[in-house]
Coordinates of N, CA and C and ligand atoms in Angstrom, one line a residue:
M61 N -23.5 -19.5 -13.2 CA -22.2 -19.8 -13.6 C -21.2 -19.3 -12.5
A62 N -20.1 -20.0 -12.2 CA -19.2 -19.6 -11.2 C -18.4 -18.4 -11.7
K63 N -18.2 -17.4 -10.7 CA -17.5 -16.2 -11.1 C -16.0 -16.5 -11.3
S64 N -15.5 -15.9 -12.4 CA -14.0 -16.2 -12.6 C -13.2 -15.5 -11.6
P65 N -12.1 -16.2 -11.2 CA -11.2 -15.6 -10.2 C -10.6 -14.3 -10.7
E66 N -10.5 -13.3 -9.8 CA -9.9 -12.0 -10.2 C -8.5 -11.9 -9.6
M67 N -7.5 -11.5 -10.4 CA -6.2 -11.4 -9.9 C -5.6 -10.0 -10.2
K68 N -5.0 -9.4 -9.2 CA -4.4 -8.1 -9.4 C -2.9 -8.3 -9.6
L69 N -2.5 -7.9 -10.8 CA -1.0 -8.0 -11.1 C -0.4 -6.7 -11.3
A70 N 0.7 -6.5 -10.6 CA 1.4 -5.2 -10.8 C 2.8 -5.4 -11.4
V71 N 3.2 -4.5 -12.4 CA 4.4 -4.7 -13.1 C 5.4 -3.6 -12.6
F72 N 6.5 -4.1 -12.1 CA 7.5 -3.1 -11.6 C 8.8 -3.3 -12.3
G73 N 9.7 -2.2 -12.2 CA 11.0 -2.2 -12.9 C 11.4 -0.8 -13.1
R74 N 12.7 -0.6 -13.3 CA 13.3 0.7 -13.6 C 12.6 1.3 -14.8
A75 N 12.6 2.7 -14.9 CA 12.1 3.4 -16.0 C 12.8 2.9 -17.3
G76 N 12.0 2.7 -18.3 CA 12.6 2.4 -19.6 C 12.9 0.9 -19.9
V77 N 12.6 0.0 -18.9 CA 12.9 -1.4 -19.2 C 11.9 -2.1 -20.1
G78 N 10.8 -1.4 -20.3 CA 9.8 -1.9 -21.3 C 8.5 -2.4 -20.6
K79 N 8.2 -1.9 -19.4 CA 7.0 -2.4 -18.7 C 5.7 -2.2 -19.6
S80 N 5.6 -0.9 -20.1 CA 4.4 -0.6 -20.9 C 4.4 -1.5 -22.2
A81 N 5.5 -1.6 -22.8 CA 5.6 -2.4 -24.0 C 5.2 -3.9 -23.8
L82 N 5.6 -4.4 -22.6 CA 5.3 -5.8 -22.3 C 3.8 -5.9 -22.1
V83 N 3.2 -5.0 -21.3 CA 1.8 -5.0 -21.0 C 1.0 -4.9 -22.3
V84 N 1.4 -4.0 -23.1 CA 0.6 -3.8 -24.4 C 0.8 -5.0 -25.3
R85 N 2.0 -5.6 -25.3 CA 2.2 -6.8 -26.1 C 1.3 -7.9 -25.6
F86 N 1.2 -8.0 -24.3 CA 0.3 -9.1 -23.7 C -1.1 -8.9 -24.0
L87 N -1.6 -7.6 -23.9 CA -3.0 -7.3 -24.1 C -3.4 -7.3 -25.6
T88 N -2.5 -6.8 -26.5 CA -2.9 -6.6 -27.9 C -2.1 -7.4 -28.9
R89 N -1.1 -8.1 -28.4 CA -0.1 -8.9 -29.3 C 0.6 -8.0 -30.3
R90 N 0.7 -6.7 -29.9 CA 1.4 -5.8 -30.8 C 2.5 -5.1 -30.0
F91 N 3.4 -4.5 -30.8 CA 4.5 -3.7 -30.2 C 4.3 -2.3 -30.7
I92 N 4.4 -1.3 -29.7 CA 4.3 0.1 -30.1 C 5.6 0.7 -29.7
W93 N 6.4 1.3 -30.5 CA 7.7 1.8 -30.2 C 7.8 2.8 -29.1
E94 N 7.0 3.8 -29.1 CA 7.1 4.9 -28.1 C 5.9 5.1 -27.3
Y95 N 6.1 5.2 -26.0 CA 5.0 5.6 -25.1 C 5.4 6.8 -24.4
D96 N 4.5 7.6 -23.8 CA 4.8 8.6 -22.9 C 5.3 7.8 -21.6
P97 N 6.3 8.4 -20.9 CA 6.7 7.7 -19.7 C 5.4 7.5 -18.8
T98 N 5.2 6.3 -18.4 CA 4.0 6.0 -17.7 C 3.9 6.7 -16.4
L99 N 2.7 7.3 -16.1 CA 2.4 7.8 -14.8 C 2.0 6.5 -14.0
E100 N 0.9 5.9 -14.4 CA 0.5 4.6 -14.1 C -0.7 4.3 -14.8
S101 N -0.9 3.1 -15.2 CA -2.2 2.7 -16.0 C -2.6 1.4 -15.5
T102 N -4.0 1.2 -15.4 CA -4.5 -0.1 -15.1 C -5.4 -0.6 -16.2
Y103 N -5.3 -1.9 -16.5 CA -6.0 -2.5 -17.5 C -6.8 -3.7 -17.0
R104 N -7.9 -4.0 -17.6 CA -8.6 -5.2 -17.2 C -8.6 -6.2 -18.4
H105 N -8.3 -7.4 -18.1 CA -8.1 -8.4 -19.2 C -8.7 -9.8 -18.7
Q106 N -9.3 -10.5 -19.7 CA -9.8 -11.8 -19.4 C -9.0 -12.8 -20.3
A107 N -8.6 -13.9 -19.7 CA -7.9 -15.0 -20.5 C -8.3 -16.3 -20.0
T108 N -8.3 -17.3 -20.9 CA -8.5 -18.7 -20.4 C -7.1 -19.3 -20.2
I109 N -6.9 -19.7 -19.0 CA -5.6 -20.3 -18.7 C -5.9 -21.7 -18.2
D110 N -5.4 -22.7 -18.9 CA -5.6 -24.1 -18.5 C -7.1 -24.4 -18.3
D111 N -7.9 -24.0 -19.2 CA -9.4 -24.2 -19.2 C -10.1 -23.4 -18.1
E112 N -9.5 -22.5 -17.5 CA -10.2 -21.7 -16.5 C -10.2 -20.2 -16.9
V113 N -11.3 -19.5 -16.9 CA -11.3 -18.1 -17.2 C -10.8 -17.3 -16.0
V114 N -9.9 -16.4 -16.3 CA -9.3 -15.6 -15.2 C -9.4 -14.2 -15.6
T115 N -9.9 -13.3 -14.7 CA -10.0 -11.9 -14.9 C -8.8 -11.3 -14.2
M116 N -8.0 -10.5 -15.0 CA -6.8 -9.8 -14.4 C -7.0 -8.3 -14.4
E117 N -6.5 -7.7 -13.4 CA -6.4 -6.3 -13.4 C -4.9 -6.1 -13.4
I118 N -4.4 -5.4 -14.4 CA -2.9 -5.2 -14.5 C -2.5 -3.8 -14.3
L119 N -1.6 -3.5 -13.4 CA -1.2 -2.2 -13.1 C 0.2 -2.0 -13.7
D120 N 0.4 -1.1 -14.6 CA 1.7 -0.8 -15.2 C 2.2 0.4 -14.4
T121 N 3.1 0.2 -13.5 CA 3.6 1.2 -12.7 C 4.6 2.2 -13.4
A122 N 4.8 3.3 -12.8 CA 5.8 4.3 -13.4 C 7.2 3.9 -12.8
G123 N 8.2 3.8 -13.7 CA 9.5 3.5 -13.3 C 10.1 4.4 -12.3
Q124 N 9.6 5.7 -12.3 CA 10.2 6.7 -11.4 C 9.4 7.0 -10.2
E125 N 8.5 6.1 -9.8 CA 7.7 6.4 -8.6 C 8.5 6.3 -7.3
D126 N 8.1 7.1 -6.3 CA 8.9 7.1 -5.1 C 8.5 5.9 -4.2
T127 N 9.2 5.7 -3.1 CA 9.0 4.5 -2.3 C 7.6 4.4 -1.8
Q128 N 7.0 5.5 -1.4 CA 5.6 5.5 -0.9 C 4.6 5.0 -1.9
Q129 N 4.8 5.5 -3.2 CA 3.9 5.0 -4.2 C 4.1 3.5 -4.5
K130 N 5.4 3.1 -4.5 CA 5.7 1.7 -4.7 C 5.0 0.9 -3.7
E131 N 5.2 1.3 -2.4 CA 4.6 0.5 -1.3 C 3.1 0.4 -1.5
S132 N 2.4 1.5 -1.9 CA 1.0 1.5 -2.0 C 0.6 0.5 -3.2
H133 N 1.3 0.5 -4.3 CA 1.0 -0.4 -5.4 C 1.3 -1.9 -5.0
M134 N 2.3 -2.0 -4.1 CA 2.6 -3.4 -3.7 C 1.5 -3.9 -2.8
R135 N 1.0 -3.0 -2.0 CA -0.1 -3.5 -1.1 C -1.4 -3.8 -2.0
W136 N -1.5 -3.1 -3.1 CA -2.7 -3.3 -4.0 C -2.6 -4.7 -4.6
G137 N -1.4 -5.1 -5.0 CA -1.3 -6.3 -5.9 C -1.4 -7.6 -5.2
D138 N -1.8 -8.7 -6.0 CA -1.7 -10.0 -5.5 C -0.5 -10.7 -6.0
G139 N -0.1 -10.4 -7.2 CA 1.1 -11.0 -7.8 C 1.9 -9.9 -8.6
F140 N 3.2 -10.2 -8.8 CA 4.0 -9.2 -9.3 C 4.9 -9.7 -10.5
V141 N 5.1 -8.8 -11.5 CA 6.1 -9.0 -12.5 C 7.2 -8.0 -12.3
I142 N 8.4 -8.5 -12.1 CA 9.5 -7.6 -11.9 C 10.3 -7.7 -13.2
V143 N 10.5 -6.5 -13.8 CA 11.2 -6.5 -15.2 C 12.5 -5.8 -15.1
Y144 N 13.5 -6.4 -15.8 CA 14.7 -5.6 -16.0 C 15.0 -5.7 -17.5
D145 N 16.0 -4.9 -17.9 CA 16.3 -4.8 -19.4 C 17.7 -5.5 -19.5
I146 N 17.8 -6.5 -20.3 CA 19.1 -7.3 -20.4 C 20.2 -6.4 -21.0
T147 N 19.9 -5.2 -21.5 CA 21.0 -4.3 -22.0 C 21.3 -3.3 -21.0
D148 N 20.7 -3.4 -19.8 CA 20.9 -2.3 -18.7 C 21.2 -3.0 -17.4
R149 N 22.5 -3.1 -17.1 CA 22.9 -3.8 -15.8 C 22.3 -3.1 -14.6
G150 N 22.1 -1.8 -14.6 CA 21.6 -1.1 -13.5 C 20.1 -1.5 -13.2
S151 N 19.4 -1.8 -14.3 CA 18.0 -2.3 -14.1 C 18.0 -3.6 -13.4
F152 N 19.0 -4.5 -13.7 CA 19.1 -5.8 -13.1 C 19.4 -5.6 -11.6
D153 N 20.3 -4.7 -11.3 CA 20.7 -4.4 -9.9 C 19.6 -3.9 -9.1
E154 N 18.5 -3.4 -9.7 CA 17.4 -2.9 -8.9 C 16.4 -3.9 -8.6
V155 N 16.6 -5.1 -9.2 CA 15.6 -6.2 -8.9 C 15.5 -6.6 -7.5
A156 N 16.7 -6.9 -6.9 CA 16.8 -7.4 -5.5 C 16.2 -6.4 -4.5
P157 N 16.6 -5.1 -4.6 CA 15.9 -4.2 -3.7 C 14.4 -4.1 -3.8
L158 N 13.9 -4.2 -5.1 CA 12.5 -4.2 -5.3 C 11.8 -5.4 -4.6
R159 N 12.4 -6.5 -4.8 CA 11.9 -7.8 -4.2 C 12.0 -7.6 -2.6
G160 N 13.1 -7.0 -2.1 CA 13.2 -6.8 -0.7 C 12.0 -5.9 -0.1
L161 N 11.7 -4.9 -0.9 CA 10.6 -4.0 -0.5 C 9.3 -4.8 -0.5
L162 N 9.1 -5.6 -1.5 CA 7.9 -6.4 -1.6 C 7.7 -7.3 -0.4
E163 N 8.8 -7.9 0.0 CA 8.8 -8.9 1.1 C 8.5 -8.1 2.4
E164 N 8.9 -6.9 2.5 CA 8.6 -6.1 3.7 C 7.2 -5.7 3.7
V165 N 6.7 -5.3 2.5 CA 5.3 -4.7 2.5 C 4.3 -5.8 2.6
K166 N 4.5 -7.0 1.9 CA 3.5 -8.0 1.9 C 3.9 -9.1 3.0
K167 N 3.0 -9.4 3.8 CA 3.2 -10.4 4.8 C 2.0 -11.4 4.6
P168 N 2.2 -12.7 4.7 CA 3.5 -13.4 4.9 C 4.4 -13.2 3.7
K169 N 5.7 -13.6 3.9 CA 6.7 -13.4 2.9 C 6.5 -14.4 1.7
N170 N 7.5 -14.5 0.9 CA 7.4 -15.4 -0.3 C 6.3 -15.0 -1.2
V171 N 6.4 -13.8 -1.7 CA 5.4 -13.1 -2.5 C 5.4 -13.8 -3.9
P172 N 4.2 -14.0 -4.5 CA 4.1 -14.6 -5.8 C 4.6 -13.6 -6.9
L173 N 5.6 -14.0 -7.6 CA 6.1 -13.1 -8.6 C 6.8 -13.9 -9.8
V174 N 7.0 -13.2 -10.9 CA 7.9 -13.7 -12.0 C 8.9 -12.7 -12.3
L175 N 10.0 -13.1 -12.7 CA 11.1 -12.2 -13.1 C 11.2 -12.3 -14.7
V176 N 11.3 -11.1 -15.3 CA 11.3 -11.0 -16.7 C 12.5 -10.1 -17.1
G177 N 13.4 -10.7 -18.0 CA 14.5 -10.0 -18.6 C 14.0 -9.6 -20.0
N178 N 13.7 -8.3 -20.2 CA 13.1 -7.8 -21.5 C 14.2 -7.4 -22.4
K179 N 13.8 -7.2 -23.7 CA 14.7 -6.7 -24.8 C 15.7 -7.8 -25.2
A180 N 15.2 -9.0 -25.2 CA 16.1 -10.1 -25.6 C 16.4 -10.1 -27.1
D181 N 15.7 -9.2 -27.8 CA 16.1 -9.0 -29.3 C 17.4 -8.3 -29.4
L182 N 17.8 -7.6 -28.3 CA 19.0 -6.8 -28.4 C 20.2 -7.5 -27.8
D183 N 20.4 -8.7 -28.3 CA 21.5 -9.6 -27.7 C 22.9 -9.0 -27.9
H184 N 23.1 -8.3 -29.0 CA 24.4 -7.7 -29.3 C 24.8 -6.6 -28.2
A185 N 23.8 -6.1 -27.5 CA 24.0 -5.0 -26.5 C 23.8 -5.6 -25.1
R186 N 23.8 -6.9 -25.0 CA 23.5 -7.5 -23.7 C 24.5 -7.2 -22.6
Q187 N 24.0 -6.8 -21.4 CA 24.9 -6.6 -20.3 C 24.6 -7.6 -19.1
V188 N 23.5 -8.3 -19.3 CA 23.2 -9.3 -18.2 C 23.0 -10.7 -18.8
G189 N 23.8 -11.6 -18.4 CA 23.7 -13.0 -19.0 C 22.4 -13.7 -18.6
T190 N 22.0 -14.6 -19.4 CA 20.8 -15.4 -19.1 C 21.0 -16.2 -17.8
E191 N 22.2 -16.7 -17.6 CA 22.4 -17.5 -16.3 C 22.3 -16.6 -15.1
E192 N 22.6 -15.3 -15.2 CA 22.5 -14.4 -14.1 C 21.0 -14.2 -13.7
G193 N 20.2 -14.1 -14.7 CA 18.8 -14.0 -14.5 C 18.2 -15.3 -13.9
E194 N 18.7 -16.4 -14.4 CA 18.2 -17.7 -13.9 C 18.6 -17.9 -12.4
R195 N 19.8 -17.4 -12.1 CA 20.3 -17.6 -10.7 C 19.5 -16.7 -9.8
L196 N 19.3 -15.5 -10.2 CA 18.5 -14.6 -9.3 C 17.1 -15.1 -9.1
A197 N 16.5 -15.6 -10.2 CA 15.1 -16.1 -10.0 C 15.1 -17.3 -9.1
A198 N 16.2 -18.2 -9.2 CA 16.3 -19.3 -8.3 C 16.4 -18.8 -6.8
E199 N 17.2 -17.8 -6.6 CA 17.3 -17.2 -5.2 C 16.0 -16.7 -4.7
M200 N 15.2 -16.1 -5.7 CA 13.9 -15.5 -5.3 C 12.8 -16.6 -5.4
A201 N 13.1 -17.8 -5.7 CA 12.1 -18.9 -5.8 C 11.0 -18.5 -6.7
C202 N 11.3 -18.0 -7.9 CA 10.2 -17.6 -8.8 C 10.6 -18.0 -10.3
A203 N 9.6 -18.0 -11.2 CA 9.8 -18.3 -12.6 C 10.6 -17.2 -13.2
F204 N 11.3 -17.5 -14.3 CA 12.1 -16.6 -15.0 C 11.9 -16.7 -16.5
Y205 N 11.7 -15.5 -17.2 CA 11.6 -15.5 -18.6 C 12.4 -14.4 -19.2
E206 N 13.2 -14.8 -20.3 CA 13.8 -13.7 -21.1 C 12.8 -13.5 -22.3
C207 N 12.4 -12.3 -22.5 CA 11.3 -11.9 -23.4 C 11.8 -10.8 -24.3
S208 N 11.0 -10.6 -25.4 CA 11.2 -9.3 -26.1 C 9.7 -8.9 -26.4
A209 N 9.4 -7.7 -25.9 CA 8.1 -7.1 -26.2 C 8.0 -6.8 -27.7
C210 N 9.2 -6.6 -28.3 CA 9.3 -6.1 -29.7 C 9.2 -7.3 -30.6
A211 N 9.9 -8.4 -30.3 CA 9.9 -9.6 -31.2 C 9.5 -10.8 -30.3
D212 N 8.2 -11.1 -30.2 CA 7.7 -12.1 -29.2 C 7.2 -13.3 -30.0
E213 N 8.0 -13.9 -30.8 CA 7.5 -15.0 -31.7 C 7.1 -16.2 -30.8
G214 N 7.8 -16.4 -29.8 CA 7.4 -17.6 -29.0 C 6.3 -17.4 -28.0
G215 N 5.7 -16.2 -28.0 CA 4.6 -16.0 -27.0 C 5.1 -16.0 -25.6
M216 N 6.3 -15.7 -25.3 CA 6.9 -15.7 -24.0 C 6.3 -14.7 -23.1
V217 N 5.9 -13.6 -23.6 CA 5.3 -12.5 -22.8 C 4.0 -13.0 -22.1
A218 N 3.1 -13.6 -22.9 CA 1.9 -14.1 -22.4 C 2.2 -15.2 -21.4
E219 N 3.2 -16.0 -21.7 CA 3.5 -17.2 -20.9 C 3.9 -16.7 -19.5
A220 N 4.7 -15.6 -19.4 CA 5.1 -15.0 -18.1 C 3.9 -14.6 -17.3
F221 N 3.0 -13.9 -17.9 CA 1.8 -13.4 -17.2 C 0.9 -14.6 -16.8
H222 N 0.8 -15.6 -17.7 CA -0.1 -16.7 -17.4 C 0.6 -17.5 -16.2
E223 N 1.9 -17.7 -16.2 CA 2.5 -18.4 -15.2 C 2.3 -17.8 -13.8
L224 N 2.3 -16.4 -13.8 CA 2.0 -15.7 -12.5 C 0.6 -16.0 -12.1
C225 N -0.4 -16.1 -13.0 CA -1.7 -16.4 -12.6 C -1.8 -17.9 -12.1
R226 N -1.1 -18.8 -12.7 CA -1.1 -20.2 -12.3 C -0.5 -20.2 -10.8
E227 N 0.5 -19.5 -10.6 CA 1.2 -19.5 -9.3 C 0.1 -19.0 -8.2
L228 N -0.6 -17.9 -8.6 CA -1.6 -17.4 -7.7 C -2.7 -18.4 -7.4
R229 N -3.1 -19.1 -8.5 CA -4.1 -20.1 -8.3 C -3.6 -21.3 -7.4
R230 N -2.4 -21.7 -7.6 CA -1.8 -22.8 -6.8 C -1.9 -22.4 -5.3
R231 N -1.5 -21.2 -5.1 CA -1.4 -20.7 -3.7 C -2.8 -20.7 -3.1
K232 N -3.8 -20.2 -3.9 CA -5.2 -20.2 -3.4 C -5.7 -21.5 -3.0
V233 N -5.4 -22.6 -3.8 CA -5.8 -23.9 -3.5 C -5.2 -24.4 -2.2
V234 N -3.9 -24.1 -2.0 CA -3.2 -24.5 -0.8 C -3.8 -23.8 0.4
Q235 N -4.0 -22.4 0.3 CA -4.6 -21.7 1.4 C -6.0 -22.2 1.7
G236 N -6.8 -22.5 0.7 CA -8.2 -23.1 0.9 C -8.1 -24.3 1.7
K237 N -7.1 -25.2 1.4 CA -7.0 -26.5 2.1 C -6.6 -26.2 3.5
A238 N -5.7 -25.3 3.8 CA -5.3 -25.0 5.1 C -6.4 -24.4 5.9
R239 N -7.2 -23.6 5.3 CA -8.4 -23.0 6.0 C -9.4 -24.1 6.4
R240 N -9.6 -25.0 5.4 CA -10.6 -26.1 5.7 C -10.1 -27.0 6.9
R241 N -8.7 -27.2 6.8 CA -8.1 -28.1 7.9 C -8.3 -27.4 9.2
S242 N -8.0 -26.1 9.2 CA -8.1 -25.4 10.5 C -9.5 -25.3 11.0
S243 N -10.5 -25.2 10.1 CA -11.9 -25.1 10.7 C -12.3 -26.5 11.1
T244 N -11.8 -27.6 10.5 CA -12.1 -29.0 11.0 C -11.5 -29.1 12.4
T245 N -10.3 -28.6 12.6 CA -9.7 -28.7 13.9 C -10.5 -28.0 14.9
H246 N -11.0 -26.8 14.6 CA -11.8 -26.1 15.5 C -13.1 -26.9 15.9
V247 N -13.7 -27.5 15.0 CA -14.9 -28.2 15.3 C -14.6 -29.4 16.2
K248 N -13.5 -30.1 15.9 CA -13.0 -31.2 16.7 C -12.8 -30.8 18.1
Q249 N -12.1 -29.6 18.3 CA -11.8 -29.1 19.6 C -13.1 -28.8 20.4
A250 N -14.0 -28.2 19.7 CA -15.3 -27.8 20.3 C -16.0 -29.1 20.8
I251 N -16.1 -30.1 20.0 CA -16.7 -31.4 20.3 C -16.0 -32.0 21.6
N252 N -14.7 -32.0 21.5 CA -13.9 -32.6 22.6 C -14.2 -31.8 23.9
K253 N -14.3 -30.5 23.8 CA -14.6 -29.7 25.0 C -16.0 -30.1 25.6
M254 N -17.0 -30.2 24.7 CA -18.3 -30.6 25.1 C -18.3 -31.9 25.8
L255 N -17.6 -32.9 25.2 CA -17.6 -34.3 25.7 C -17.0 -34.3 27.1
T256 N -15.9 -33.4 27.2 CA -15.2 -33.4 28.5 C -16.1 -32.8 29.6
K257 N -16.9 -31.8 29.2 CA -17.8 -31.2 30.1 C -18.9 -32.2 30.6
I258 N -19.4 -32.9 29.6 CA -20.5 -33.9 29.9 C -20.0 -35.0 30.8
S259 N -18.8 -35.5 30.5 CA -18.3 -36.6 31.3 C -17.8 -36.1 32.7
S260 N -17.6 -34.8 32.9 CA -17.1 -34.4 34.3 C -18.2 -34.1 35.2
Ligands
LIG504 N1 14.4 -3.3 -28.8 C1 13.5 -3.3 -27.9 N2 13.0 -2.2 -27.4 C2 12.0 -2.2 -26.4 C3 11.5 -3.4 -26.0 N3 10.6 -3.2 -25.0 C4 10.5 -1.8 -24.9 N4 11.4 -1.2 -25.8 C5 11.7 0.2 -25.9 O1 12.2 0.7 -24.7 C6 11.7 2.0 -24.4 C7 11.0 2.1 -23.1 O2 9.8 1.3 -23.2 P1 8.6 1.5 -22.2 O3 7.6 0.4 -22.4 O4 8.1 2.9 -22.3 O5 9.3 1.3 -20.8 P2 8.7 1.5 -19.3 O6 9.4 0.5 -18.4 O7 7.2 1.4 -19.3 O8 9.1 3.0 -18.9 P3 8.5 4.0 -17.8 O9 7.0 4.1 -18.2 O10 9.3 5.2 -18.0 O11 8.7 3.4 -16.5 C8 10.8 2.4 -25.6 O12 11.5 3.1 -26.6 C9 10.4 1.0 -26.2 O13 10.2 1.1 -27.6 C10 12.0 -4.7 -26.5 O14 11.6 -5.8 -26.2 N5 13.0 -4.5 -27.5

């Protein structure tokens, strides 16, 4: 049987935006009100996405980690969930610098990621408009979801993680094609070289 693809996903965002709550919601479909502030935790999870089994390693990072720790986690990951809290403008302002660091650490640029505005159940305390999230996601060329880890009736949390896996899969297909194309070109070049040698 073919081995299921493995994807390393890291979740970033300011302390308290709900990273752990989102990861736990995704893994268990439950919401737990209080967590110890995360040092960092990694989880393994399997899911069937569009008829393909995918194995995910999910890293729930600590909101308070320093730049060196962030960079090391960014190097580890294949795809990223950047989370802000719709009731915390400051957490939204931290998204662009986080994305900037990601682009610096990961080369080539255009890193696979999804943007999540969490705590959508707290609309009365909203500080960041939905259109602002949409605009930022468009600038970063990534998918955008407003979610609530606490009240996830629409299954948006899983959708955000699944979309990131789909994006990683799409890129793998494109990279595979590019690799095949480049090896075909190499073979053609070698044959041409041989023929030139024979005829000279
Ligand atoms: N109302 C509401 N509260 C939420 C939601 N998600 C998380 N919370 C609350 O927000 C607080 C912080 O949640 P955490 O999941 O610990 O946040 P975190 O981003 O992992 O925080 P650090 O581990 O410190 O980086 C907790 O009190 C959660 O109960 C949500 O969707 N709605």
